[in-house]
PDB file of C-alpha atoms and ligand atoms in Angstrom:
ATOM      1  CA  MET A   1     121.860 180.971 172.180  1.00 44.00           C
ATOM      2  CA  SER A   2     119.090 181.056 169.598  1.00 46.00           C
ATOM      3  CA  VAL A   3     117.724 183.436 167.037  1.00 45.00           C
ATOM      4  CA  SER A   4     114.089 183.166 166.103  1.00 42.00           C
ATOM      5  CA  ALA A   5     112.459 184.058 162.808  1.00 45.00           C
ATOM      6  CA  PRO A   6     108.760 184.371 162.090  1.00 50.00           C
ATOM      7  CA  GLY A   7     107.235 180.910 162.136  1.00 61.00           C
ATOM      8  CA  ALA A   8     110.338 178.880 162.792  1.00 77.00           C
ATOM      9  CA  PHE A   9     112.833 178.525 165.613  1.00 82.00           C
ATOM     10  CA  ILE A  10     116.238 176.963 165.034  1.00 93.00           C
ATOM     11  CA  GLU A  11     119.017 176.670 167.579  1.00 93.00           C
ATOM     12  CA  MET A  12     122.075 178.600 166.447  1.00 94.00           C
ATOM     13  CA  SER A  13     124.362 175.682 167.382  1.00 95.00           C
ATOM     14  CA  VAL A  14     122.307 173.324 165.187  1.00 96.00           C
ATOM     15  CA  ALA A  15     122.017 175.796 162.307  1.00 97.00           C
ATOM     16  CA  SER A  16     125.724 176.540 162.178  1.00 97.00           C
ATOM     17  CA  ARG A  17     126.720 172.885 161.648  1.00 97.00           C
ATOM     18  CA  ILE A  18     124.376 172.332 158.667  1.00 98.00           C
ATOM     19  CA  GLN A  19     126.333 171.668 155.462  1.00 98.00           C
ATOM     20  CA  LEU A  20     123.586 170.128 153.341  1.00 98.00           C
ATOM     21  CA  VAL A  21     119.872 170.936 153.065  1.00 98.00           C
ATOM     22  CA  CYS A  22     117.691 168.255 151.432  1.00 98.00           C
ATOM     23  CA  PHE A  23     114.164 168.752 150.209  1.00 98.00           C
ATOM     24  CA  ASP A  24     111.391 166.332 149.434  1.00 98.00           C
ATOM     25  CA  VAL A  25     109.473 167.489 146.331  1.00 97.00           C
ATOM     26  CA  ASP A  26     105.762 166.619 146.407  1.00 97.00           C
ATOM     27  CA  GLY A  27     104.123 168.441 149.288  1.00 98.00           C
ATOM     28  CA  VAL A  28     107.296 170.418 150.094  1.00 98.00           C
ATOM     29  CA  LEU A  29     108.506 172.148 146.918  1.00 98.00           C
ATOM     30  CA  THR A  30     104.939 171.770 145.625  1.00 98.00           C
ATOM     31  CA  ASP A  31     101.489 171.736 147.225  1.00 97.00           C
ATOM     32  CA  GLY A  32     101.397 167.986 146.568  1.00 96.00           C
ATOM     33  CA  GLY A  33      99.293 168.264 143.437  1.00 95.00           C
ATOM     34  CA  ILE A  34     100.452 166.610 140.236  1.00 94.00           C
ATOM     35  CA  VAL A  35      99.033 167.234 136.770  1.00 95.00           C
ATOM     36  CA  LEU A  36      99.060 164.063 134.689  1.00 95.00           C
ATOM     37  CA  GLY A  37      98.274 163.997 131.013  1.00 95.00           C
ATOM     38  CA  ASP A  38      98.932 162.381 127.683  1.00 94.00           C
ATOM     39  CA  VAL A  39     100.151 164.385 124.702  1.00 92.00           C
ATOM     40  CA  ASP A  40     100.216 162.366 121.471  1.00 94.00           C
ATOM     41  CA  GLY A  41     100.947 159.179 123.393  1.00 94.00           C
ATOM     42  CA  THR A  42     103.601 160.742 125.601  1.00 92.00           C
ATOM     43  CA  ARG A  43     102.954 160.749 129.331  1.00 91.00           C
ATOM     44  CA  LEU A  44     103.260 164.210 130.803  1.00 92.00           C
ATOM     45  CA  GLU A  45     103.649 165.086 134.489  1.00 93.00           C
ATOM     46  CA  LEU A  46     103.639 168.727 135.522  1.00 95.00           C
ATOM     47  CA  LYS A  47     104.193 170.369 138.898  1.00 96.00           C
ATOM     48  CA  ARG A  48     103.815 173.926 140.128  1.00 96.00           C
ATOM     49  CA  TYR A  49     106.632 175.558 142.102  1.00 97.00           C
ATOM     50  CA  ASP A  50     106.774 178.681 144.225  1.00 97.00           C
ATOM     51  CA  ILE A  51     109.112 181.395 142.946  1.00 97.00           C
ATOM     52  CA  GLN A  52     109.959 182.721 146.435  1.00 97.00           C
ATOM     53  CA  ASP A  53     110.844 179.195 147.571  1.00 98.00           C
ATOM     54  CA  GLY A  54     113.258 179.052 144.657  1.00 97.00           C
ATOM     55  CA  LEU A  55     115.008 182.235 145.675  1.00 97.00           C
ATOM     56  CA  GLY A  56     115.345 180.894 149.209  1.00 98.00           C
ATOM     57  CA  ILE A  57     117.271 177.935 147.800  1.00 98.00           C
ATOM     58  CA  VAL A  58     119.424 180.298 145.752  1.00 97.00           C
ATOM     59  CA  MET A  59     120.222 182.153 148.990  1.00 98.00           C
ATOM     60  CA  LEU A  60     121.338 178.911 150.666  1.00 98.00           C
ATOM     61  CA  ARG A  61     123.675 178.205 147.773  1.00 97.00           C
ATOM     62  CA  GLN A  62     125.002 181.752 147.883  1.00 97.00           C
ATOM     63  CA  ALA A  63     125.796 181.173 151.577  1.00 97.00           C
ATOM     64  CA  GLY A  64     127.834 178.091 150.649  1.00 97.00           C
ATOM     65  CA  ILE A  65     125.336 175.473 151.808  1.00 98.00           C
ATOM     66  CA  ARG A  66     124.904 172.421 149.580  1.00 98.00           C
ATOM     67  CA  THR A  67     121.377 171.526 148.483  1.00 98.00           C
ATOM     68  CA  ALA A  68     119.754 168.286 147.337  1.00 98.00           C
ATOM     69  CA  ILE A  69     116.386 166.924 146.284  1.00 97.00           C
ATOM     70  CA  ILE A  70     115.262 163.451 147.329  1.00 97.00           C
ATOM     71  CA  THR A  71     111.952 162.335 145.898  1.00 95.00           C
ATOM     72  CA  GLY A  72     110.086 159.071 145.587  1.00 92.00           C
ATOM     73  CA  ARG A  73     108.731 159.978 142.139  1.00 90.00           C
ATOM     74  CA  GLU A  74     110.497 160.409 138.820  1.00 92.00           C
ATOM     75  CA  SER A  75     109.667 163.342 136.575  1.00 92.00           C
ATOM     76  CA  VAL A  76     111.337 165.621 134.067  1.00 94.00           C
ATOM     77  CA  SER A  77     109.733 168.545 135.882  1.00 95.00           C
ATOM     78  CA  VAL A  78     111.950 167.967 138.923  1.00 96.00           C
ATOM     79  CA  GLU A  79     115.080 167.797 136.766  1.00 96.00           C
ATOM     80  CA  LEU A  80     114.183 171.100 135.132  1.00 97.00           C
ATOM     81  CA  ARG A  81     113.464 172.856 138.416  1.00 97.00           C
ATOM     82  CA  ALA A  82     116.638 171.522 140.054  1.00 97.00           C
ATOM     83  CA  LYS A  83     118.740 172.683 137.128  1.00 97.00           C
ATOM     84  CA  GLU A  84     117.114 176.111 137.200  1.00 96.00           C
ATOM     85  CA  LEU A  85     117.972 176.539 140.886  1.00 97.00           C
ATOM     86  CA  GLY A  86     121.452 175.012 140.679  1.00 96.00           C
ATOM     87  CA  ILE A  87     120.616 172.272 143.177  1.00 97.00           C
ATOM     88  CA  ASP A  88     123.732 170.147 143.700  1.00 97.00           C
ATOM     89  CA  ASP A  89     122.274 166.637 143.844  1.00 97.00           C
ATOM     90  CA  VAL A  90     118.969 165.225 142.605  1.00 97.00           C
ATOM     91  CA  ILE A  91     117.841 161.771 143.692  1.00 96.00           C
ATOM     92  CA  GLN A  92     114.639 160.474 142.126  1.00 94.00           C
ATOM     93  CA  ASP A  93     113.980 156.978 143.483  1.00 88.00           C
ATOM     94  CA  ARG A  94     110.668 155.569 142.338  1.00 85.00           C
ATOM     95  CA  HIS A  95     110.773 153.065 145.198  1.00 86.00           C
ATOM     96  CA  ALA A  96     111.015 155.916 147.728  1.00 83.00           C
ATOM     97  CA  ARG A  97     113.977 154.324 149.524  1.00 93.00           C
ATOM     98  CA  LYS A  98     115.261 157.641 150.724  1.00 96.00           C
ATOM     99  CA  VAL A  99     117.507 156.461 153.569  1.00 97.00           C
ATOM    100  CA  PRO A 100     119.914 154.336 151.471  1.00 96.00           C
ATOM    101  CA  ALA A 101     119.859 156.984 148.717  1.00 95.00           C
ATOM    102  CA  LEU A 102     120.828 159.737 151.140  1.00 97.00           C
ATOM    103  CA  ARG A 103     123.382 157.502 152.869  1.00 97.00           C
ATOM    104  CA  ARG A 104     125.168 156.988 149.541  1.00 96.00           C
ATOM    105  CA  LEU A 105     125.100 160.724 148.849  1.00 97.00           C
ATOM    106  CA  LEU A 106     126.551 161.559 152.273  1.00 98.00           C
ATOM    107  CA  GLU A 107     129.329 159.012 151.847  1.00 98.00           C
ATOM    108  CA  ARG A 108     130.154 160.470 148.438  1.00 97.00           C
ATOM    109  CA  ARG A 109     130.167 164.041 149.774  1.00 96.00           C
ATOM    110  CA  ARG A 110     131.799 163.080 153.094  1.00 97.00           C
ATOM    111  CA  ILE A 111     129.070 164.735 155.148  1.00 98.00           C
ATOM    112  CA  GLY A 112     127.753 163.377 158.482  1.00 98.00           C
ATOM    113  CA  TRP A 113     124.047 162.931 159.252  1.00 98.00           C
ATOM    114  CA  GLU A 114     124.290 165.570 161.988  1.00 98.00           C
ATOM    115  CA  SER A 115     125.200 168.187 159.360  1.00 98.00           C
ATOM    116  CA  VAL A 116     122.081 167.549 157.276  1.00 98.00           C
ATOM    117  CA  ALA A 117     118.700 169.305 157.339  1.00 98.00           C
ATOM    118  CA  PHE A 118     115.769 167.583 155.649  1.00 98.00           C
ATOM    119  CA  VAL A 119     112.421 169.207 154.872  1.00 98.00           C
ATOM    120  CA  GLY A 120     109.599 166.686 154.506  1.00 98.00           C
ATOM    121  CA  ASP A 121     105.851 166.345 154.707  1.00 98.00           C
ATOM    122  CA  ASP A 122     104.768 162.721 154.947  1.00 98.00           C
ATOM    123  CA  LEU A 123     105.447 159.048 155.687  1.00 97.00           C
ATOM    124  CA  PRO A 124     108.135 158.460 153.011  1.00 96.00           C
ATOM    125  CA  ASP A 125     110.242 161.101 154.783  1.00 97.00           C
ATOM    126  CA  LEU A 126     110.132 159.617 158.305  1.00 98.00           C
ATOM    127  CA  GLY A 127     113.150 157.335 157.927  1.00 97.00           C
ATOM    128  CA  VAL A 128     115.377 160.209 156.844  1.00 98.00           C
ATOM    129  CA  MET A 129     113.887 162.633 159.363  1.00 98.00           C
ATOM    130  CA  ARG A 130     114.822 160.281 162.203  1.00 98.00           C
ATOM    131  CA  LEU A 131     118.485 160.276 161.133  1.00 98.00           C
ATOM    132  CA  VAL A 132     119.356 163.850 160.161  1.00 98.00           C
ATOM    133  CA  GLY A 133     120.572 166.553 162.532  1.00 98.00           C
ATOM    134  CA  LEU A 134     117.772 168.952 161.631  1.00 98.00           C
ATOM    135  CA  PRO A 135     114.443 167.349 160.602  1.00 98.00           C
ATOM    136  CA  VAL A 136     111.877 169.911 159.421  1.00 98.00           C
ATOM    137  CA  ALA A 137     108.156 169.562 158.652  1.00 98.00           C
ATOM    138  CA  VAL A 138     106.136 171.890 156.434  1.00 98.00           C
ATOM    139  CA  GLY A 139     102.996 173.484 157.868  1.00 97.00           C
ATOM    140  CA  ASN A 140     100.646 170.984 156.229  1.00 96.00           C
ATOM    141  CA  ALA A 141     102.738 167.902 157.047  1.00 98.00           C
ATOM    142  CA  SER A 142     101.123 164.695 158.297  1.00 98.00           C
ATOM    143  CA  PRO A 143     100.954 164.235 162.103  1.00 98.00           C
ATOM    144  CA  GLU A 144     103.725 161.624 161.880  1.00 98.00           C
ATOM    145  CA  ALA A 145     106.070 163.968 160.012  1.00 98.00           C
ATOM    146  CA  ARG A 146     105.306 166.820 162.396  1.00 97.00           C
ATOM    147  CA  LYS A 147     106.113 164.560 165.334  1.00 97.00           C
ATOM    148  CA  ALA A 148     109.453 163.562 163.780  1.00 98.00           C
ATOM    149  CA  ALA A 149     110.435 167.186 163.166  1.00 98.00           C
ATOM    150  CA  ALA A 150     112.592 169.400 165.352  1.00 97.00           C
ATOM    151  CA  VAL A 151     111.277 172.416 163.457  1.00 97.00           C
ATOM    152  CA  GLN A 152     107.674 172.816 162.331  1.00 97.00           C
ATOM    153  CA  LEU A 153     107.135 175.476 159.710  1.00 97.00           C
ATOM    154  CA  THR A 154     103.962 177.557 159.603  1.00 96.00           C
ATOM    155  CA  ARG A 155     103.683 177.844 155.831  1.00 97.00           C
ATOM    156  CA  ALA A 156     102.500 174.996 153.621  1.00 98.00           C
ATOM    157  CA  GLY A 157     104.423 173.081 150.960  1.00 98.00           C
ATOM    158  CA  GLY A 158     104.418 174.883 147.618  1.00 97.00           C
ATOM    159  CA  ALA A 159     103.270 178.066 149.360  1.00 96.00           C
ATOM    160  CA  GLY A 160     106.347 179.483 151.029  1.00 97.00           C
ATOM    161  CA  ALA A 161     107.391 176.721 153.448  1.00 98.00           C
ATOM    162  CA  VAL A 162     110.771 176.278 151.783  1.00 98.00           C
ATOM    163  CA  ARG A 163     111.399 180.032 151.777  1.00 98.00           C
ATOM    164  CA  GLU A 164     110.407 180.186 155.447  1.00 97.00           C
ATOM    165  CA  PHE A 165     112.945 177.473 156.271  1.00 98.00           C
ATOM    166  CA  CYS A 166     115.784 178.932 154.174  1.00 98.00           C
ATOM    167  CA  GLU A 167     115.343 182.322 155.833  1.00 97.00           C
ATOM    168  CA  ALA A 168     115.070 180.824 159.339  1.00 97.00           C
ATOM    169  CA  LEU A 169     118.243 178.754 158.824  1.00 98.00           C
ATOM    170  CA  LEU A 170     120.265 181.706 157.558  1.00 98.00           C
ATOM    171  CA  ARG A 171     118.890 183.975 160.302  1.00 97.00           C
ATOM    172  CA  ALA A 172     119.858 181.426 162.964  1.00 97.00           C
ATOM    173  CA  ARG A 173     123.383 181.469 161.499  1.00 97.00           C
ATOM    174  CA  GLY A 174     123.363 185.263 161.561  1.00 97.00           C
ATOM    175  CA  GLU A 175     123.753 185.376 157.772  1.00 97.00           C
ATOM    176  CA  TRP A 176     120.371 186.391 156.357  1.00 97.00           C
ATOM    177  CA  ASP A 177     120.842 190.162 156.163  1.00 97.00           C
ATOM    178  CA  THR A 178     124.344 189.949 154.702  1.00 97.00           C
ATOM    179  CA  GLN A 179     123.205 187.384 152.130  1.00 97.00           C
ATOM    180  CA  VAL A 180     120.280 189.600 151.104  1.00 97.00           C
ATOM    181  CA  GLU A 181     122.658 192.520 150.618  1.00 97.00           C
ATOM    182  CA  ALA A 182     125.079 190.315 148.668  1.00 96.00           C
ATOM    183  CA  TYR A 183     122.211 189.215 146.439  1.00 96.00           C
ATOM    184  CA  VAL A 184     121.064 192.809 145.821  1.00 96.00           C
ATOM    185  CA  GLN A 185     124.640 193.809 145.050  1.00 95.00           C
ATOM    186  CA  SER A 186     125.108 190.910 142.622  1.00 92.00           C
ATOM    187  CA  ARG A 187     121.968 191.987 140.740  1.00 91.00           C
ATOM    188  CA  SER A 188     123.003 195.640 140.634  1.00 94.00           C
ATOM    189  CA  GLU A 189     126.167 195.136 138.616  1.00 89.00           C
ATOM    190  CA  GLU A 190     126.613 195.011 134.869  1.00 87.00           C
ATOM    191  CA  PRO A 191     127.028 191.400 133.758  1.00 81.00           C
TER     192      PRO A 191
HETATM  193 MG1   MG B 201     106.173 164.503 150.035  1.00 64.03          MG
END
């Protein structure tokens, strides 16, 4: 039995076993652009994130699903964004060895590959996408990443792809509407 959402189709049986959702950063949480600069001799790297993507990740967390970032670049920007969203684990490996990095994380968290979803966009993601239970490609992913994906999103990285996936996953689990109501309720109470 399956439940479809606009733009993405995830089997209910696959969706319900996902315990951890991992995101690549450049081209997934962003449109792939990086702003590099130098301020008084200090290297500066800035990225632009989508606010609706962020709330999608918050909804995953609210539903009890762990989240992680695995990126092949190192930047303070990613640390800040991950902290803001309460992402559980952040792996920034400048050598882009994502498979061993994720393997260590899964061993530490005692989670099997079949219970992991990974959202990627390009060649550095292929190794991981071939191992996880739910490999996902953003709308503007490379042909190789699209081929490796079980789910191909319609929206592009940095422009709603992550939100599209978070909603599709929760809808496939039959949890989206209740999580939206829980979120509204949590924001309607006095702190
Ligand atoms: Mg990427």
